[in-house]
Short mmCIF file of C-alpha atoms in Angstrom, two decimals:
data_model
loop_
_atom_site.label_atom_id
_atom_site.label_comp_id
_atom_site.label_asym_id
_atom_site.label_seq_id
_atom_site.Cartn_x
_atom_site.Cartn_y
_atom_site.Cartn_z
CA MET A 1 376.61 -42.82 -125.20
CA PRO A 2 373.54 -40.74 -124.31
CA LEU A 3 371.37 -41.68 -121.31
CA LEU A 4 367.79 -42.80 -122.13
CA ILE A 5 365.03 -42.16 -119.54
CA GLN A 6 361.62 -43.73 -120.16
CA LEU A 7 358.47 -43.15 -118.09
CA ARG A 8 355.74 -45.67 -117.34
CA ARG A 9 353.04 -45.06 -119.93
CA GLY A 10 349.60 -46.29 -121.00
CA ALA A 11 346.08 -45.16 -121.88
CA ALA A 12 344.00 -43.40 -119.18
CA ALA A 13 341.43 -46.24 -119.08
CA LEU A 14 344.20 -48.80 -118.44
CA TRP A 15 345.66 -46.74 -115.58
CA THR A 16 342.19 -46.36 -114.00
CA SER A 17 341.29 -50.06 -114.30
CA VAL A 18 344.63 -51.28 -112.85
CA ASN A 19 344.80 -48.42 -110.25
CA PRO A 20 348.44 -49.01 -109.21
CA THR A 21 350.29 -47.26 -106.37
CA LEU A 22 353.35 -45.52 -107.84
CA ALA A 23 356.60 -45.47 -105.85
CA ALA A 24 357.62 -42.17 -104.26
CA GLY A 25 358.85 -39.92 -107.12
CA GLU A 26 357.88 -42.42 -109.85
CA GLN A 27 356.35 -40.69 -112.93
CA ALA A 28 353.62 -42.16 -115.17
CA PHE A 29 352.19 -40.78 -118.43
CA GLU A 30 348.74 -41.18 -120.01
CA THR A 31 349.45 -41.63 -123.72
CA ASP A 32 345.93 -40.67 -124.90
CA THR A 33 345.45 -37.50 -122.71
CA GLY A 34 349.04 -36.24 -122.45
CA LYS A 35 348.65 -35.94 -118.64
CA MET A 36 351.12 -37.15 -116.05
CA LYS A 37 351.04 -38.18 -112.34
CA ILE A 38 353.90 -38.57 -109.84
CA GLY A 39 353.58 -41.21 -107.07
CA ASP A 40 354.11 -40.73 -103.31
CA GLY A 41 354.50 -44.42 -102.40
CA THR A 42 351.12 -44.73 -100.64
CA THR A 43 348.32 -43.20 -102.78
CA ALA A 44 346.60 -45.26 -105.51
CA TRP A 45 346.44 -43.91 -109.14
CA THR A 46 342.82 -42.74 -109.08
CA SER A 47 343.47 -40.63 -105.92
CA LEU A 48 346.67 -38.93 -107.21
CA ASN A 49 346.46 -35.42 -108.74
CA TYR A 50 347.76 -34.72 -112.25
CA THR A 51 350.99 -32.73 -112.46
CA ASP A 52 351.17 -29.41 -114.26
CA VAL A 53 353.23 -30.12 -117.44
CA GLY A 54 352.81 -26.76 -119.14
CA VAL A 55 355.38 -24.43 -120.62
CA ALA A 56 357.53 -24.31 -117.51
CA GLY A 57 358.31 -28.02 -117.71
CA ALA A 58 358.54 -30.62 -114.99
CA THR A 59 360.58 -30.08 -111.86
CA GLY A 60 363.87 -31.91 -111.91
CA VAL A 61 364.78 -34.84 -109.72
CA THR A 62 365.65 -33.94 -106.14
CA GLY A 63 369.30 -34.36 -105.34
CA VAL A 64 370.82 -36.60 -102.67
CA THR A 65 370.56 -35.30 -99.11
CA GLY A 66 373.87 -34.04 -97.78
CA VAL A 67 375.77 -35.32 -94.76
CA THR A 68 374.53 -34.06 -91.38
CA GLY A 69 376.92 -31.57 -89.81
CA VAL A 70 378.65 -31.78 -86.46
CA THR A 71 376.59 -30.74 -83.44
CA GLY A 72 377.42 -27.22 -82.33
CA ALA A 73 378.79 -25.96 -79.01
CA GLY A 74 375.31 -25.89 -77.45
CA GLY A 75 374.85 -29.64 -77.99
CA THR A 76 374.99 -32.40 -75.46
CA GLY A 77 378.45 -33.57 -74.43
CA VAL A 78 379.72 -37.08 -73.81
CA THR A 79 378.05 -38.93 -70.97
CA GLY A 80 380.33 -39.28 -67.97
CA VAL A 81 381.30 -42.46 -66.12
CA THR A 82 378.73 -43.74 -63.63
CA GLY A 83 379.80 -43.15 -60.04
CA PRO A 84 380.18 -45.83 -57.36
CA THR A 85 377.15 -47.22 -55.55
CA GLY A 86 376.45 -45.49 -52.23
CA ILE A 87 376.57 -47.09 -48.78
CA SER A 88 373.54 -49.17 -47.82
CA GLY A 89 371.21 -47.66 -45.25
CA VAL A 90 370.38 -49.03 -41.79
CA THR A 91 368.15 -52.11 -41.74
CA GLY A 92 364.68 -51.35 -40.42
CA VAL A 93 363.05 -52.78 -37.29
CA THR A 94 361.74 -56.33 -37.56
CA GLY A 95 357.98 -56.46 -37.86
CA VAL A 96 355.55 -57.93 -35.36
CA THR A 97 355.29 -61.72 -35.30
CA GLY A 98 352.13 -62.97 -36.93
CA VAL A 99 349.30 -64.79 -35.17
CA THR A 100 349.96 -68.45 -34.34
CA GLY A 101 347.97 -70.77 -36.53
CA VAL A 102 345.31 -73.21 -35.35
CA THR A 103 346.58 -76.43 -33.76
CA GLY A 104 346.13 -79.38 -36.05
CA PRO A 105 344.06 -82.49 -35.21
CA THR A 106 345.44 -85.13 -32.84
CA GLY A 107 346.99 -88.06 -34.60
CA ILE A 108 345.79 -91.67 -34.44
CA SER A 109 346.69 -93.50 -31.19
CA GLY A 110 349.17 -96.31 -31.48
CA VAL A 111 348.49 -99.96 -30.54
CA THR A 112 348.81 -100.75 -26.80
CA GLY A 113 351.72 -103.05 -26.07
CA VAL A 114 351.45 -106.56 -24.53
CA THR A 115 351.16 -106.66 -20.72
CA GLY A 116 354.27 -108.06 -19.12
CA VAL A 117 354.44 -111.27 -17.07
CA THR A 118 353.61 -110.93 -13.37
CA GLY A 119 356.69 -111.44 -11.28
CA ALA A 120 357.08 -114.40 -8.95
CA GLY A 121 356.78 -113.01 -5.45
CA VAL A 122 355.58 -113.92 -2.00
CA THR A 123 352.41 -112.34 -0.68
CA GLY A 124 353.26 -110.12 2.21
CA VAL A 125 352.19 -110.62 5.82
CA THR A 126 348.76 -109.34 6.80
CA GLY A 127 349.05 -106.16 8.78
CA VAL A 128 348.03 -105.61 12.40
CA THR A 129 344.32 -104.96 13.09
CA GLY A 130 343.67 -101.34 13.82
CA VAL A 131 342.37 -99.84 17.05
CA THR A 132 338.64 -100.19 17.68
CA GLY A 133 336.82 -96.89 17.53
CA VAL A 134 334.96 -95.14 20.35
CA THR A 135 331.53 -96.53 21.24
CA GLY A 136 328.71 -94.28 20.15
CA VAL A 137 326.12 -92.55 22.34
CA THR A 138 323.35 -94.76 23.66
CA GLY A 139 319.97 -93.98 22.14
CA VAL A 140 316.87 -92.68 23.91
CA THR A 141 314.92 -95.19 25.85
CA GLY A 142 311.62 -95.99 24.25
CA VAL A 143 308.13 -95.63 25.73
CA THR A 144 307.31 -98.20 28.35
CA GLY A 145 304.83 -100.79 27.20
CA PRO A 146 301.28 -101.14 28.60
CA GLU A 147 300.53 -102.62 31.92
CA PRO A 148 298.91 -105.91 31.60
CA SER A 149 295.89 -104.57 33.37
CA LEU A 150 295.52 -101.62 30.92
CA GLY A 151 294.16 -102.26 27.44
CA LYS A 152 295.45 -99.19 25.51
CA ILE A 153 298.91 -97.74 24.65
CA TYR A 154 299.39 -93.98 24.56
CA VAL A 155 302.42 -92.24 22.97
CA VAL A 156 303.27 -89.31 25.18
CA GLY A 157 305.82 -87.52 22.98
CA THR A 158 308.67 -87.87 20.45
CA VAL A 159 312.33 -87.37 21.36
CA PHE A 160 314.85 -86.12 18.76
CA ILE A 161 318.58 -85.97 19.29
#
């Protein structure tokens, strides 16, 4: 049985008014102008160029891409196994101690406890009287008073010790 291939087709005015985006490689034919466009999967109909469908005929469908070959001798080889972890280094010197923070506020004082009962005791004996101190220096004798026959008193001088 022969294979039948049909292209999308319609009048030029219909294609312009609908303005579809053809899939990559999809062909569409204007039935009233005889022109054809091939989609790229992203460009809308009005922005696509017409294909050249002259005497040479349309280019055939692109074949399937072949299998990628093996990388040559200059390629990258297999990654090796990761080696063991190295020995840890010496621990550094401990840093300087930070500044001491501010002392917090004093807490609330507690309630004073009840005073205890005074013990039952005997008052002690009164101690011996101490030694009497040395008698002080006798003061200066004052000015002699007036003679009864004289009517005035004169102060001769002042004595300071």
